[in-house]
CSV table of N, CA and C in Angstrom, one decimal:
chain,number,residue,atom,x,y,z
L,56,MET,N,2.3,-25.3,-18.2
L,56,MET,CA,3.7,-24.6,-18.0
L,56,MET,C,3.8,-24.8,-16.4
L,57,LYS,N,5.1,-25.1,-16.0
L,57,LYS,CA,5.3,-25.1,-14.7
L,57,LYS,C,6.5,-24.2,-14.5
L,58,THR,N,6.5,-23.7,-13.2
L,58,THR,CA,7.8,-22.9,-12.7
L,58,THR,C,7.9,-22.7,-11.2
L,59,ILE,N,8.9,-22.4,-10.6
L,59,ILE,CA,9.1,-22.4,-9.4
L,59,ILE,C,9.4,-20.9,-9.0
L,60,ILE,N,8.6,-20.1,-7.9
L,60,ILE,CA,8.8,-18.9,-7.8
L,60,ILE,C,9.0,-18.8,-6.2
L,61,SER,N,10.0,-18.2,-5.6
L,61,SER,CA,10.1,-18.2,-4.1
L,61,SER,C,9.7,-19.6,-3.4
L,62,LYS,N,10.2,-20.6,-4.0
L,62,LYS,CA,10.1,-22.0,-3.5
L,62,LYS,C,8.7,-22.4,-3.5
L,63,LYS,N,7.8,-21.9,-4.3
L,63,LYS,CA,6.4,-22.4,-4.6
L,63,LYS,C,6.3,-22.7,-5.9
L,64,THR,N,5.7,-23.9,-6.2
L,64,THR,CA,5.5,-24.3,-7.5
L,64,THR,C,4.0,-23.8,-8.1
L,65,TYR,N,4.2,-23.3,-9.3
L,65,TYR,CA,3.0,-22.9,-10.0
L,65,TYR,C,3.0,-23.7,-11.4
L,66,ASP,N,1.8,-24.3,-11.5
L,66,ASP,CA,1.8,-25.3,-12.6
L,66,ASP,C,0.4,-25.4,-13.0
L,67,THR,N,0.3,-24.9,-14.5
L,67,THR,CA,-1.1,-24.7,-15.1
L,67,THR,C,-1.6,-26.2,-15.3
L,68,GLU,N,-1.0,-27.1,-15.3
L,68,GLU,CA,-1.7,-28.6,-15.2
L,68,GLU,C,-2.2,-28.9,-14.0
L,69,ASP,N,-1.8,-28.6,-12.8
L,69,ASP,CA,-2.2,-29.0,-11.6
L,69,ASP,C,-2.9,-28.1,-10.7
L,70,SER,N,-3.2,-26.8,-11.4
L,70,SER,CA,-4.1,-25.8,-10.9
L,70,SER,C,-5.6,-25.5,-11.4
L,71,ALA,N,-6.3,-25.0,-10.6
L,71,ALA,CA,-7.6,-24.8,-11.2
L,71,ALA,C,-7.7,-23.4,-12.1
L,72,LYS,N,-8.2,-23.6,-13.2
L,72,LYS,CA,-8.3,-22.4,-14.1
L,72,LYS,C,-9.5,-21.6,-13.8
L,73,ILE,N,-9.4,-20.3,-13.4
L,73,ILE,CA,-10.7,-19.4,-13.0
L,73,ILE,C,-11.2,-18.8,-14.3
L,74,GLY,N,-10.4,-18.3,-15.1
L,74,GLY,CA,-10.9,-17.7,-16.3
L,74,GLY,C,-9.6,-17.2,-17.2
L,75,SER,N,-10.0,-16.6,-18.4
L,75,SER,CA,-9.1,-16.2,-19.3
L,75,SER,C,-9.6,-15.0,-20.1
L,76,LYS,N,-8.8,-14.1,-20.7
L,76,LYS,CA,-9.2,-13.2,-21.5
L,76,LYS,C,-8.0,-13.2,-22.7
L,77,CYS,N,-8.8,-12.6,-23.8
L,77,CYS,CA,-7.8,-12.5,-25.0
L,77,CYS,C,-7.9,-11.0,-25.2
L,78,VAL,N,-6.6,-10.4,-25.7
L,78,VAL,CA,-6.4,-9.1,-26.0
L,78,VAL,C,-5.9,-9.0,-27.4
L,79,GLY,N,-6.8,-8.4,-28.4
L,79,GLY,CA,-6.4,-8.5,-29.7
L,79,GLY,C,-6.8,-9.8,-30.4
L,80,ASP,N,-6.3,-9.9,-31.6
L,80,ASP,CA,-6.7,-11.1,-32.5
L,80,ASP,C,-5.4,-12.0,-32.6
L,81,PHE,N,-5.8,-13.3,-32.7
L,81,PHE,CA,-4.7,-14.3,-33.0
L,81,PHE,C,-3.8,-13.8,-34.0
L,82,GLY,N,-2.4,-13.9,-33.6
L,82,GLY,CA,-1.3,-13.4,-34.8
L,82,GLY,C,-1.0,-12.1,-34.6
L,83,GLN,N,-1.7,-11.2,-34.0
L,83,GLN,CA,-1.2,-9.9,-33.7
L,83,GLN,C,0.0,-9.7,-32.9
L,84,PRO,N,0.9,-8.9,-33.3
L,84,PRO,CA,2.1,-8.9,-32.4
L,84,PRO,C,2.0,-8.4,-31.1
L,85,ASP,N,0.9,-7.4,-30.9
L,85,ASP,CA,0.7,-6.9,-29.6
L,85,ASP,C,-0.4,-7.8,-28.9
L,86,GLY,N,-0.9,-8.7,-29.5
L,86,GLY,CA,-2.1,-9.5,-28.7
L,86,GLY,C,-1.5,-10.6,-27.9
L,87,TYR,N,-2.4,-10.9,-26.9
L,87,TYR,CA,-2.0,-12.0,-26.0
L,87,TYR,C,-3.4,-12.6,-25.2
L,88,GLU,N,-3.1,-13.8,-24.6
L,88,GLU,CA,-4.0,-14.5,-23.9
L,88,GLU,C,-3.5,-14.6,-22.5
L,89,GLU,N,-4.3,-14.1,-21.4
L,89,GLU,CA,-4.0,-14.4,-20.2
L,89,GLU,C,-5.0,-15.3,-19.5
L,90,GLN,N,-4.6,-16.2,-18.6
L,90,GLN,CA,-5.3,-17.0,-17.7
L,90,GLN,C,-5.0,-16.8,-16.3
L,91,LEU,N,-6.2,-16.9,-15.3
L,91,LEU,CA,-5.8,-16.7,-13.9
L,91,LEU,C,-6.1,-18.2,-13.5
L,92,PHE,N,-5.2,-18.6,-12.5
L,92,PHE,CA,-5.3,-19.9,-12.0
L,92,PHE,C,-5.2,-19.8,-10.5
L,93,GLU,N,-5.7,-20.8,-9.7
L,93,GLU,CA,-5.5,-20.8,-8.3
L,93,GLU,C,-4.8,-22.5,-8.0
L,94,THR,N,-3.9,-22.3,-7.3
L,94,THR,CA,-3.1,-23.7,-6.9
L,94,THR,C,-3.9,-24.3,-5.8
L,95,LYS,N,-3.7,-25.5,-5.6
L,95,LYS,CA,-4.3,-26.3,-4.7
L,95,LYS,C,-4.2,-25.8,-3.1
L,96,ASP,N,-3.0,-25.1,-3.0
L,96,ASP,CA,-2.6,-24.3,-1.6
L,96,ASP,C,-3.2,-23.1,-1.7
L,97,GLY,N,-4.0,-22.5,-2.6
L,97,GLY,CA,-4.8,-21.4,-2.5
L,97,GLY,C,-3.9,-20.2,-3.0
L,98,PHE,N,-2.9,-20.3,-3.9
L,98,PHE,CA,-2.1,-19.3,-4.3
L,98,PHE,C,-2.7,-18.9,-5.8
L,99,PHE,N,-2.5,-17.7,-6.0
L,99,PHE,CA,-3.0,-17.4,-7.4
L,99,PHE,C,-1.9,-17.0,-8.2
L,100,PHE,N,-2.0,-17.1,-9.7
L,100,PHE,CA,-1.0,-16.8,-10.7
L,100,PHE,C,-1.6,-16.6,-12.0
L,101,LEU,N,-1.0,-15.8,-12.8
L,101,LEU,CA,-1.5,-15.5,-14.1
L,101,LEU,C,-0.5,-16.2,-15.1
L,102,TYR,N,-0.9,-16.9,-16.1
L,102,TYR,CA,-0.1,-17.4,-17.2
L,102,TYR,C,-0.6,-16.6,-18.4
L,103,GLY,N,0.4,-16.4,-19.2
L,103,GLY,CA,0.0,-15.5,-20.5
L,103,GLY,C,1.1,-16.0,-21.5
L,104,VAL,N,0.5,-15.9,-22.7
L,104,VAL,CA,1.4,-16.0,-23.9
L,104,VAL,C,0.8,-15.2,-25.0
L,105,GLY,N,1.7,-14.7,-25.8
L,105,GLY,CA,1.2,-13.6,-26.8
L,105,GLY,C,2.4,-13.3,-28.0
L,106,GLY,N,2.1,-12.4,-28.6
L,106,GLY,CA,2.9,-11.9,-29.6
L,106,GLY,C,4.1,-11.3,-29.3
L,107,GLU,N,4.9,-11.0,-30.4
L,107,GLU,CA,6.3,-10.6,-30.0
L,107,GLU,C,6.3,-8.9,-29.1
L,108,ASN,N,5.3,-8.2,-29.5
L,108,ASN,CA,5.2,-6.9,-28.8
L,108,ASN,C,4.2,-6.9,-27.6
L,109,SER,N,3.9,-8.1,-27.1
L,109,SER,CA,2.9,-8.2,-26.0
L,109,SER,C,3.6,-8.3,-24.6
L,110,PRO,N,2.7,-8.2,-23.6
L,110,PRO,CA,3.5,-8.3,-22.1
L,110,PRO,C,4.0,-9.8,-22.3
L,111,TYR,N,3.5,-10.7,-23.0
L,111,TYR,CA,3.8,-12.0,-22.9
L,111,TYR,C,4.5,-12.5,-24.2
L,112,ALA,N,5.5,-11.8,-24.5
L,112,ALA,CA,6.3,-12.1,-25.7
L,112,ALA,C,6.9,-13.6,-25.6
L,113,LYS,N,7.1,-14.0,-24.4
L,113,LYS,CA,7.6,-15.5,-24.1
L,113,LYS,C,6.6,-15.9,-23.1
L,114,PRO,N,5.9,-17.0,-23.1
L,114,PRO,CA,5.2,-17.7,-22.3
L,114,PRO,C,5.7,-17.4,-20.7
L,115,ALA,N,4.7,-16.9,-19.9
L,115,ALA,CA,5.4,-16.5,-18.5
L,115,ALA,C,4.0,-16.9,-17.4
L,116,ILE,N,4.7,-17.2,-16.4
L,116,ILE,CA,3.7,-17.3,-15.2
L,116,ILE,C,4.1,-16.0,-14.3
L,117,LYS,N,3.1,-15.4,-13.6
L,117,LYS,CA,3.4,-14.3,-12.7
L,117,LYS,C,2.6,-14.4,-11.4
L,118,ARG,N,3.1,-14.5,-10.3
L,118,ARG,CA,2.4,-14.6,-9.1
L,118,ARG,C,1.3,-13.5,-9.1
L,119,ALA,N,0.1,-13.7,-8.3
L,119,ALA,CA,-0.8,-12.8,-8.2
L,119,ALA,C,-1.3,-12.9,-6.7
L,120,SER,N,-1.6,-11.6,-6.1
L,120,SER,CA,-2.0,-11.7,-4.6
L,120,SER,C,-3.6,-12.0,-4.8
L,121,LYS,N,-4.2,-12.3,-3.6
L,121,LYS,CA,-5.7,-12.4,-3.8
L,121,LYS,C,-6.3,-11.2,-4.2
L,122,LYS,N,-5.8,-9.9,-3.8
L,122,LYS,CA,-6.4,-8.7,-4.1
L,122,LYS,C,-6.3,-8.6,-5.7
L,123,VAL,N,-5.1,-8.9,-6.2
L,123,VAL,CA,-5.0,-8.7,-7.6
L,123,VAL,C,-6.0,-9.7,-8.4
L,124,ALA,N,-6.0,-10.9,-8.0
L,124,ALA,CA,-6.9,-12.1,-8.5
L,124,ALA,C,-8.3,-11.5,-8.4
L,125,ASP,N,-8.5,-11.0,-7.2
L,125,ASP,CA,-9.9,-10.5,-7.1
L,125,ASP,C,-10.4,-9.3,-8.2
L,126,ALA,N,-9.4,-8.5,-8.3
L,126,ALA,CA,-9.7,-7.5,-9.3
L,126,ALA,C,-9.7,-8.0,-10.7
L,127,TRP,N,-8.9,-8.8,-10.9
L,127,TRP,CA,-8.8,-9.5,-12.3
L,127,TRP,C,-10.2,-10.2,-12.6
L,128,ARG,N,-10.8,-11.0,-11.7
L,128,ARG,CA,-11.9,-11.6,-11.8
L,128,ARG,C,-13.0,-10.6,-12.0
L,129,ALA,N,-13.2,-9.5,-11.2
L,129,ALA,CA,-14.1,-8.6,-11.4
L,129,ALA,C,-14.1,-7.9,-12.9
L,130,GLU,N,-12.9,-7.7,-13.2
L,130,GLU,CA,-12.7,-7.0,-14.6
L,130,GLU,C,-13.1,-7.7,-15.8
L,131,ASN,N,-12.9,-9.1,-15.5
L,131,ASN,CA,-13.1,-10.1,-16.7
L,131,ASN,C,-14.3,-11.0,-16.4
L,132,GLY,N,-15.2,-10.7,-15.6
L,132,GLY,CA,-16.4,-11.2,-15.4
L,132,GLY,C,-16.4,-12.6,-14.8
L,133,CYS,N,-15.4,-12.9,-14.2
L,133,CYS,CA,-15.3,-14.3,-13.6
L,133,CYS,C,-15.8,-14.6,-12.2
């Protein structure tokens, strides 16, 4: 997935995947998968996809600060 936020391009295919986490089981309405990426320029973002009642009811990319990325890594063992 690729999107532009504040004139910066975030692309899951051109960025390094740092880790991922799954919440719930596949097919659950509130389940989702979230992945942390780092762009070639050193920016972080989260990509998520999930069920209709999840935070990622539609596939989405969300920017993440270094502080958020570090916390996400620590929380998810990356």
